[in-house]
PDB file of C-alpha atoms and ligand atoms in Angstrom:
ATOM      1  CA  MET A  23      30.215  32.847  24.221  1.00 72.00           C
ATOM      2  CA  TYR A  24      26.588  33.959  24.198  1.00 81.00           C
ATOM      3  CA  GLY A  25      24.755  33.244  20.939  1.00 88.00           C
ATOM      4  CA  LEU A  26      27.165  30.555  19.761  1.00 93.00           C
ATOM      5  CA  GLY A  27      24.391  27.921  19.741  1.00 94.00           C
ATOM      6  CA  ILE A  28      22.197  30.158  17.596  1.00 95.00           C
ATOM      7  CA  LEU A  29      25.037  30.732  15.152  1.00 95.00           C
ATOM      8  CA  LYS A  30      25.736  27.009  14.973  1.00 95.00           C
ATOM      9  CA  GLY A  31      22.043  26.306  14.264  1.00 94.00           C
ATOM     10  CA  LEU A  32      21.937  28.940  11.555  1.00 96.00           C
ATOM     11  CA  GLY A  33      25.102  27.466  10.058  1.00 95.00           C
ATOM     12  CA  ILE A  34      23.515  24.009   9.864  1.00 92.00           C
ATOM     13  CA  THR A  35      20.382  25.430   8.232  1.00 92.00           C
ATOM     14  CA  MET A  36      22.523  27.298   5.711  1.00 93.00           C
ATOM     15  CA  ARG A  37      24.496  24.141   4.930  1.00 92.00           C
ATOM     16  CA  HIS A  38      21.282  22.187   4.245  1.00 88.00           C
ATOM     17  CA  PHE A  39      20.039  25.062   2.099  1.00 90.00           C
ATOM     18  CA  VAL A  40      23.147  25.010  -0.083  1.00 92.00           C
ATOM     19  CA  GLU A  41      23.186  21.193  -0.197  1.00 89.00           C
ATOM     20  CA  SER A  42      19.640  21.214  -1.616  1.00 86.00           C
ATOM     21  CA  TYR A  43      20.851  23.051  -4.705  1.00 87.00           C
ATOM     22  CA  VAL A  44      23.954  20.873  -5.000  1.00 88.00           C
ATOM     23  CA  ASP A  45      21.702  17.792  -4.776  1.00 83.00           C
ATOM     24  CA  ASP A  46      19.380  19.203  -7.440  1.00 81.00           C
ATOM     25  CA  ILE A  47      22.318  19.706  -9.817  1.00 87.00           C
ATOM     26  CA  ARG A  48      23.757  16.254  -9.035  1.00 82.00           C
ATOM     27  CA  TRP A  49      20.498  14.451  -9.925  1.00 81.00           C
ATOM     28  CA  LEU A  50      19.652  16.662 -12.903  1.00 82.00           C
ATOM     29  CA  SER A  51      21.089  14.311 -15.524  1.00 80.00           C
ATOM     30  CA  LYS A  52      19.448  11.261 -13.831  1.00 77.00           C
ATOM     31  CA  GLY A  53      15.858  12.505 -13.986  1.00 73.00           C
ATOM     32  CA  GLY A  54      15.736  14.705 -10.881  1.00 73.00           C
ATOM     33  CA  ARG A  55      16.163  13.874  -7.208  1.00 70.00           C
ATOM     34  CA  TYR A  56      12.452  13.471  -6.471  1.00 66.00           C
ATOM     35  CA  TYR A  57      11.276  11.198  -9.218  1.00 66.00           C
ATOM     36  CA  ASN A  58      13.269   7.990  -9.388  1.00 70.00           C
ATOM     37  CA  ASP A  59      13.788   5.042  -7.064  1.00 71.00           C
ATOM     38  CA  ALA A  60      17.571   5.439  -6.689  1.00 76.00           C
ATOM     39  CA  ALA A  61      17.224   9.094  -5.682  1.00 76.00           C
ATOM     40  CA  LEU A  62      14.406   8.287  -3.264  1.00 72.00           C
ATOM     41  CA  GLU A  63      16.434   5.547  -1.610  1.00 73.00           C
ATOM     42  CA  GLU A  64      19.380   7.870  -1.117  1.00 76.00           C
ATOM     43  CA  ARG A  65      17.272  10.759   0.163  1.00 74.00           C
ATOM     44  CA  GLN A  66      15.449   8.563   2.671  1.00 70.00           C
ATOM     45  CA  GLY A  67      18.689   6.929   3.789  1.00 73.00           C
ATOM     46  CA  LEU A  68      21.439   8.171   6.056  1.00 77.00           C
ATOM     47  CA  GLN A  69      23.285   9.702   3.099  1.00 76.00           C
ATOM     48  CA  GLY A  70      20.408  12.069   2.271  1.00 78.00           C
ATOM     49  CA  THR A  71      21.410  15.727   2.154  1.00 81.00           C
ATOM     50  CA  GLY A  72      19.699  19.057   1.667  1.00 80.00           C
ATOM     51  CA  ILE A  73      16.240  20.319   2.523  1.00 73.00           C
ATOM     52  CA  ILE A  74      13.794  17.739   1.292  1.00 70.00           C
ATOM     53  CA  THR A  75      10.491  19.581   1.364  1.00 72.00           C
ATOM     54  CA  VAL A  76       8.211  18.397  -1.406  1.00 74.00           C
ATOM     55  CA  GLN A  77       5.614  20.753  -2.848  1.00 76.00           C
ATOM     56  CA  TYR A  78       2.692  18.360  -2.344  1.00 84.00           C
ATOM     57  CA  PRO A  79       0.253  17.880  -4.077  1.00 86.00           C
ATOM     58  CA  GLU A  80       1.963  19.337  -7.155  1.00 78.00           C
ATOM     59  CA  GLU A  81       4.982  17.145  -6.413  1.00 75.00           C
ATOM     60  CA  LYS A  82       4.661  13.625  -5.098  1.00 78.00           C
ATOM     61  CA  LEU A  83       7.343  11.264  -3.925  1.00 76.00           C
ATOM     62  CA  PRO A  84       7.163   7.724  -5.237  1.00 78.00           C
ATOM     63  CA  VAL A  85       6.482   5.337  -2.364  1.00 85.00           C
ATOM     64  CA  PRO A  86       8.728   2.343  -1.696  1.00 86.00           C
ATOM     65  CA  GLU A  87       7.438  -1.168  -2.350  1.00 91.00           C
ATOM     66  CA  ARG A  88       7.120  -1.868   1.385  1.00 91.00           C
ATOM     67  CA  PHE A  89       4.812   1.162   1.867  1.00 93.00           C
ATOM     68  CA  ARG A  90       1.353   0.235   3.120  1.00 95.00           C
ATOM     69  CA  PHE A  91      -1.928   2.066   3.372  1.00 95.00           C
ATOM     70  CA  VAL A  92      -5.471   0.671   3.546  1.00 96.00           C
ATOM     71  CA  PRO A  93      -5.974  -2.871   2.271  1.00 98.00           C
ATOM     72  CA  PHE A  94      -7.510  -4.004  -1.014  1.00 98.00           C
ATOM     73  CA  LEU A  95      -8.864  -7.355  -2.181  1.00 98.00           C
ATOM     74  CA  VAL A  96      -7.034  -9.286  -4.879  1.00 98.00           C
ATOM     75  CA  THR A  97      -8.982 -10.736  -7.786  1.00 97.00           C
ATOM     76  CA  ASP A  98      -8.006 -12.486 -11.012  1.00 96.00           C
ATOM     77  CA  ASN A  99      -7.490 -10.160 -13.934  1.00 96.00           C
ATOM     78  CA  PRO A 100     -10.988  -9.545 -15.351  1.00 93.00           C
ATOM     79  CA  ALA A 101     -11.914 -11.331 -18.573  1.00 91.00           C
ATOM     80  CA  PRO A 102     -12.448  -9.060 -21.615  1.00 89.00           C
ATOM     81  CA  GLY A 103     -15.682  -7.112 -21.190  1.00 87.00           C
ATOM     82  CA  GLN A 104     -15.861  -7.897 -17.448  1.00 87.00           C
ATOM     83  CA  MET A 105     -15.319  -5.325 -14.730  1.00 86.00           C
ATOM     84  CA  TYR A 106     -14.084  -7.691 -12.008  1.00 87.00           C
ATOM     85  CA  GLY A 107     -12.131 -10.930 -11.998  1.00 92.00           C
ATOM     86  CA  LYS A 108     -12.762 -13.901  -9.730  1.00 94.00           C
ATOM     87  CA  ASP A 109     -12.247 -13.182  -6.015  1.00 96.00           C
ATOM     88  CA  TRP A 110      -9.251 -14.768  -4.351  1.00 97.00           C
ATOM     89  CA  CYS A 111     -10.966 -14.250  -1.009  1.00 97.00           C
ATOM     90  CA  THR A 112     -12.735 -17.344   0.296  1.00 96.00           C
ATOM     91  CA  SER A 113     -14.508 -15.424   3.065  1.00 95.00           C
ATOM     92  CA  CYS A 114     -12.722 -17.529   5.677  1.00 95.00           C
ATOM     93  CA  GLY A 115     -12.911 -14.581   8.091  1.00 96.00           C
ATOM     94  CA  ILE A 116      -9.356 -14.791   9.428  1.00 97.00           C
ATOM     95  CA  CYS A 117      -8.551 -11.187   8.493  1.00 98.00           C
ATOM     96  CA  ALA A 118     -11.667  -9.928  10.285  1.00 98.00           C
ATOM     97  CA  LYS A 119     -10.738 -11.955  13.343  1.00 98.00           C
ATOM     98  CA  VAL A 120      -7.129 -10.693  13.584  1.00 98.00           C
ATOM     99  CA  CYS A 121      -7.892  -7.052  12.731  1.00 98.00           C
ATOM    100  CA  PRO A 122      -7.045  -5.196  15.982  1.00 98.00           C
ATOM    101  CA  PRO A 123      -9.646  -2.400  15.667  1.00 98.00           C
ATOM    102  CA  GLN A 124     -12.225  -4.801  14.153  1.00 98.00           C
ATOM    103  CA  CYS A 125     -12.948  -2.716  11.063  1.00 97.00           C
ATOM    104  CA  ILE A 126     -13.580  -5.570   8.591  1.00 98.00           C
ATOM    105  CA  TRP A 127     -17.084  -6.933   7.968  1.00 97.00           C
ATOM    106  CA  ILE A 128     -17.666  -9.918   5.703  1.00 97.00           C
ATOM    107  CA  LYS A 129     -20.905 -11.485   4.562  1.00 96.00           C
ATOM    108  CA  ARG A 130     -20.288 -15.010   3.347  1.00 93.00           C
ATOM    109  CA  GLY A 131     -21.856 -16.036   0.065  1.00 90.00           C
ATOM    110  CA  LYS A 132     -24.249 -18.959  -0.341  1.00 90.00           C
ATOM    111  CA  LEU A 133     -24.736 -21.301  -3.276  1.00 90.00           C
ATOM    112  CA  PRO A 134     -28.287 -21.839  -4.601  1.00 89.00           C
ATOM    113  CA  ASN A 135     -28.386 -25.137  -2.679  1.00 91.00           C
ATOM    114  CA  GLY A 136     -27.724 -23.268   0.564  1.00 87.00           C
ATOM    115  CA  ARG A 137     -24.142 -24.466   0.974  1.00 90.00           C
ATOM    116  CA  PRO A 138     -21.440 -21.851   1.619  1.00 88.00           C
ATOM    117  CA  ASN A 139     -19.942 -20.234  -1.453  1.00 90.00           C
ATOM    118  CA  PRO A 140     -16.183 -19.695  -0.959  1.00 90.00           C
ATOM    119  CA  GLU A 141     -16.462 -16.055  -2.084  1.00 93.00           C
ATOM    120  CA  PRO A 142     -17.686 -13.104  -0.032  1.00 95.00           C
ATOM    121  CA  GLU A 143     -21.073 -11.720  -0.933  1.00 96.00           C
ATOM    122  CA  GLU A 144     -20.183  -8.469   0.773  1.00 97.00           C
ATOM    123  CA  PHE A 145     -16.894  -7.189   2.182  1.00 97.00           C
ATOM    124  CA  TYR A 146     -16.429  -3.875   3.961  1.00 97.00           C
ATOM    125  CA  ILE A 147     -13.493  -2.065   5.530  1.00 97.00           C
ATOM    126  CA  ASP A 148     -14.003   1.148   7.468  1.00 96.00           C
ATOM    127  CA  ILE A 149     -10.909   3.074   6.454  1.00 95.00           C
ATOM    128  CA  ASP A 150     -11.403   5.659   9.213  1.00 93.00           C
ATOM    129  CA  ILE A 151     -10.868   2.901  11.757  1.00 95.00           C
ATOM    130  CA  CYS A 152      -8.213   0.913   9.873  1.00 97.00           C
ATOM    131  CA  MET A 153      -4.815   1.677  11.374  1.00 97.00           C
ATOM    132  CA  ASN A 154      -2.852   0.347   8.384  1.00 97.00           C
ATOM    133  CA  CYS A 155      -1.141  -2.302  10.477  1.00 97.00           C
ATOM    134  CA  GLY A 156      -1.156  -4.897   7.672  1.00 97.00           C
ATOM    135  CA  LEU A 157      -2.093  -7.824   9.937  1.00 98.00           C
ATOM    136  CA  CYS A 158      -5.003  -8.790   7.671  1.00 98.00           C
ATOM    137  CA  ALA A 159      -2.576  -9.169   4.747  1.00 98.00           C
ATOM    138  CA  GLU A 160      -0.036 -11.021   6.903  1.00 97.00           C
ATOM    139  CA  PHE A 161      -2.556 -13.581   8.108  1.00 98.00           C
ATOM    140  CA  CYS A 162      -4.588 -14.172   4.925  1.00 97.00           C
ATOM    141  CA  PRO A 163      -3.822 -17.768   3.866  1.00 96.00           C
ATOM    142  CA  PHE A 164      -4.864 -17.075   0.269  1.00 96.00           C
ATOM    143  CA  ASP A 165      -2.874 -13.895  -0.533  1.00 97.00           C
ATOM    144  CA  ALA A 166      -6.282 -12.345  -1.091  1.00 98.00           C
ATOM    145  CA  ILE A 167      -5.868  -9.093   0.821  1.00 98.00           C
ATOM    146  CA  LYS A 168      -2.936  -6.734   0.309  1.00 98.00           C
ATOM    147  CA  MET A 169      -1.887  -3.324   1.521  1.00 98.00           C
ATOM    148  CA  ASP A 170      -2.388  -0.600  -1.056  1.00 97.00           C
ATOM    149  CA  HIS A 171      -0.133   2.319  -1.990  1.00 96.00           C
ATOM    150  CA  ASP A 172      -3.008   4.710  -2.622  1.00 95.00           C
ATOM    151  CA  TYR A 173      -2.949   7.241   0.223  1.00 94.00           C
ATOM    152  CA  GLU A 174      -5.069   9.997  -1.306  1.00 93.00           C
ATOM    153  CA  LEU A 175      -8.368   8.927   0.226  1.00 92.00           C
ATOM    154  CA  ALA A 176      -9.473  12.101   2.006  1.00 88.00           C
ATOM    155  CA  SER A 177     -12.991  13.343   1.318  1.00 89.00           C
ATOM    156  CA  TYR A 178     -15.541  15.701   2.833  1.00 88.00           C
ATOM    157  CA  ASP A 179     -18.010  12.847   3.328  1.00 85.00           C
ATOM    158  CA  ARG A 180     -17.825  11.497   6.871  1.00 77.00           C
ATOM    159  CA  THR A 181     -20.262   8.665   6.283  1.00 78.00           C
ATOM    160  CA  THR A 182     -20.257   6.063   3.537  1.00 82.00           C
ATOM    161  CA  ALA A 183     -17.284   7.278   1.475  1.00 89.00           C
ATOM    162  CA  HIS A 184     -14.927   5.938   4.105  1.00 92.00           C
ATOM    163  CA  ILE A 185     -16.508   2.520   4.252  1.00 95.00           C
ATOM    164  CA  HIS A 186     -14.998   0.724   1.299  1.00 96.00           C
ATOM    165  CA  ASP A 187     -17.234  -2.006  -0.095  1.00 96.00           C
ATOM    166  CA  LYS A 188     -16.264  -5.040  -2.134  1.00 96.00           C
ATOM    167  CA  ALA A 189     -16.454  -3.192  -5.458  1.00 95.00           C
ATOM    168  CA  ARG A 190     -14.214  -0.413  -4.151  1.00 95.00           C
ATOM    169  CA  LEU A 191     -11.788  -2.826  -2.515  1.00 97.00           C
ATOM    170  CA  SER A 192     -11.371  -5.248  -5.435  1.00 97.00           C
ATOM    171  CA  LYS A 193      -8.286  -4.833  -7.599  1.00 97.00           C
ATOM    172  CA  PRO A 194      -6.769  -7.296 -10.074  1.00 96.00           C
ATOM    173  CA  ILE A 195      -3.584  -9.225  -9.374  1.00 97.00           C
ATOM    174  CA  SER A 196      -1.877  -7.247 -12.154  1.00 96.00           C
ATOM    175  CA  TYR A 197      -2.198  -4.153  -9.911  1.00 97.00           C
ATOM    176  CA  TRP A 198      -0.437  -5.927  -7.038  1.00 97.00           C
ATOM    177  CA  ARG A 199       2.332  -7.044  -9.422  1.00 97.00           C
ATOM    178  CA  GLU A 200       2.704  -3.449 -10.517  1.00 96.00           C
ATOM    179  CA  ILE A 201       3.004  -1.879  -7.042  1.00 96.00           C
ATOM    180  CA  ALA A 202       4.918  -4.709  -5.331  1.00 96.00           C
ATOM    181  CA  PRO A 203       6.741  -6.681  -8.037  1.00 96.00           C
ATOM    182  CA  THR A 204       9.265  -8.352  -5.724  1.00 96.00           C
ATOM    183  CA  ARG A 205       6.729  -9.556  -3.182  1.00 95.00           C
ATOM    184  CA  ALA A 206       4.208 -10.593  -5.849  1.00 97.00           C
ATOM    185  CA  ALA A 207       6.866 -12.704  -7.607  1.00 97.00           C
ATOM    186  CA  HIS A 208       7.962 -14.263  -4.299  1.00 96.00           C
ATOM    187  CA  GLU A 209       4.384 -15.142  -3.340  1.00 96.00           C
ATOM    188  CA  ALA A 210       3.698 -16.590  -6.798  1.00 95.00           C
ATOM    189  CA  ALA A 211       6.798 -18.804  -6.493  1.00 95.00           C
ATOM    190  CA  LEU A 212       5.639 -20.051  -3.065  1.00 95.00           C
ATOM    191  CA  ARG A 213       2.158 -20.807  -4.426  1.00 93.00           C
ATOM    192  CA  ASP A 214       3.648 -22.727  -7.378  1.00 92.00           C
ATOM    193  CA  GLU A 215       5.872 -24.692  -5.028  1.00 93.00           C
ATOM    194  CA  ALA A 216       2.934 -25.566  -2.770  1.00 91.00           C
ATOM    195  CA  ALA A 217       0.815 -26.585  -5.783  1.00 89.00           C
ATOM    196  CA  SER A 218       3.523 -28.878  -7.171  1.00 89.00           C
ATOM    197  CA  LYS A 219       4.002 -30.514  -3.725  1.00 88.00           C
ATOM    198  CA  LYS A 220       0.251 -31.125  -3.548  1.00 85.00           C
ATOM    199  CA  LYS A 221       0.265 -32.702  -7.014  1.00 83.00           C
ATOM    200  CA  LYS A 222       3.030 -35.135  -6.074  1.00 81.00           C
ATOM    201  CA  LYS A 223       1.090 -36.431  -3.044  1.00 75.00           C
TER     202      LYS A 223
HETATM  203  S1  SF4 B 315      -8.260 -13.871   5.404  1.00 94.51           S
HETATM  204 FE1  SF4 B 315      -8.122 -13.667   3.175  1.00 94.51          FE
HETATM  205  S2  SF4 B 315      -9.447 -15.262   2.360  1.00 94.51           S
HETATM  206 FE2  SF4 B 315      -9.958 -15.015   4.534  1.00 94.51          FE
HETATM  207  S3  SF4 B 315     -11.658 -13.548   4.537  1.00 94.51           S
HETATM  208 FE3  SF4 B 315      -9.816 -12.362   4.787  1.00 94.51          FE
HETATM  209  S4  SF4 B 315      -9.210 -11.766   2.705  1.00 94.51           S
HETATM  210 FE4  SF4 B 315     -10.705 -13.403   2.537  1.00 94.51          FE
HETATM  211  S1  SF4 B 316      -4.595  -3.061   8.075  1.00 94.51           S
HETATM  212 FE1  SF4 B 316      -4.874  -3.677  10.241  1.00 94.51          FE
HETATM  213  S2  SF4 B 316      -6.486  -2.316  10.957  1.00 94.51           S
HETATM  214 FE2  SF4 B 316      -6.557  -2.210   8.726  1.00 94.51          FE
HETATM  215  S3  SF4 B 316      -8.045  -3.731   8.117  1.00 94.51           S
HETATM  216 FE3  SF4 B 316      -6.056  -4.750   8.099  1.00 94.51          FE
HETATM  217  S4  SF4 B 316      -5.834  -5.676  10.138  1.00 94.51           S
HETATM  218 FE4  SF4 B 316      -7.494  -4.156  10.246  1.00 94.51          FE
END
């Protein structure tokens, strides 16, 4: 019959429309279907129902722990009165080497006696070129570079605003523990294990 496909399509749209309201009512007592981890997991999974348009930027979905955007540099938590903690980065250069689009620049630091300082003097990432692959974080032997959850980085400036320098990139380890608690705990356990093995030698 002519038009059956159109009717079927309209029927599916109508079903999703109704399911959206049913879903809203179902999650009402649990804090709403947009704003908690359990709801997000269900909506992004195969069991998700309804029309899931989000009125961004008024409404924002929480991102899962595995989400990754441009990288940031991990530092110790800053001491009271200090803006930045000690860098974890040793300026070994591995991340810059493995970065596929080559958007990381590092200037190694030097001690007053001219020997290399295991901290970067300057560190830049061009976020317009970064493709968010996460290889830098995968390869860093010191857990010093991690993928951030902050995706609201758009600006009208096409020049320096999109080249993140060391000050812009540096974030304390407490931030990483906040956005990726499972991975941060796992990495900390591995570091502790490695440290205790080293001590025993
Ligand atoms: S791989 Fe890690 S320690 Fe080496 S330069 Fe990159 S961020 Fe720093
Ligand atoms: S996420 Fe990928 S593209 Fe971006 S800086 Fe790291 S390695 Fe380079």
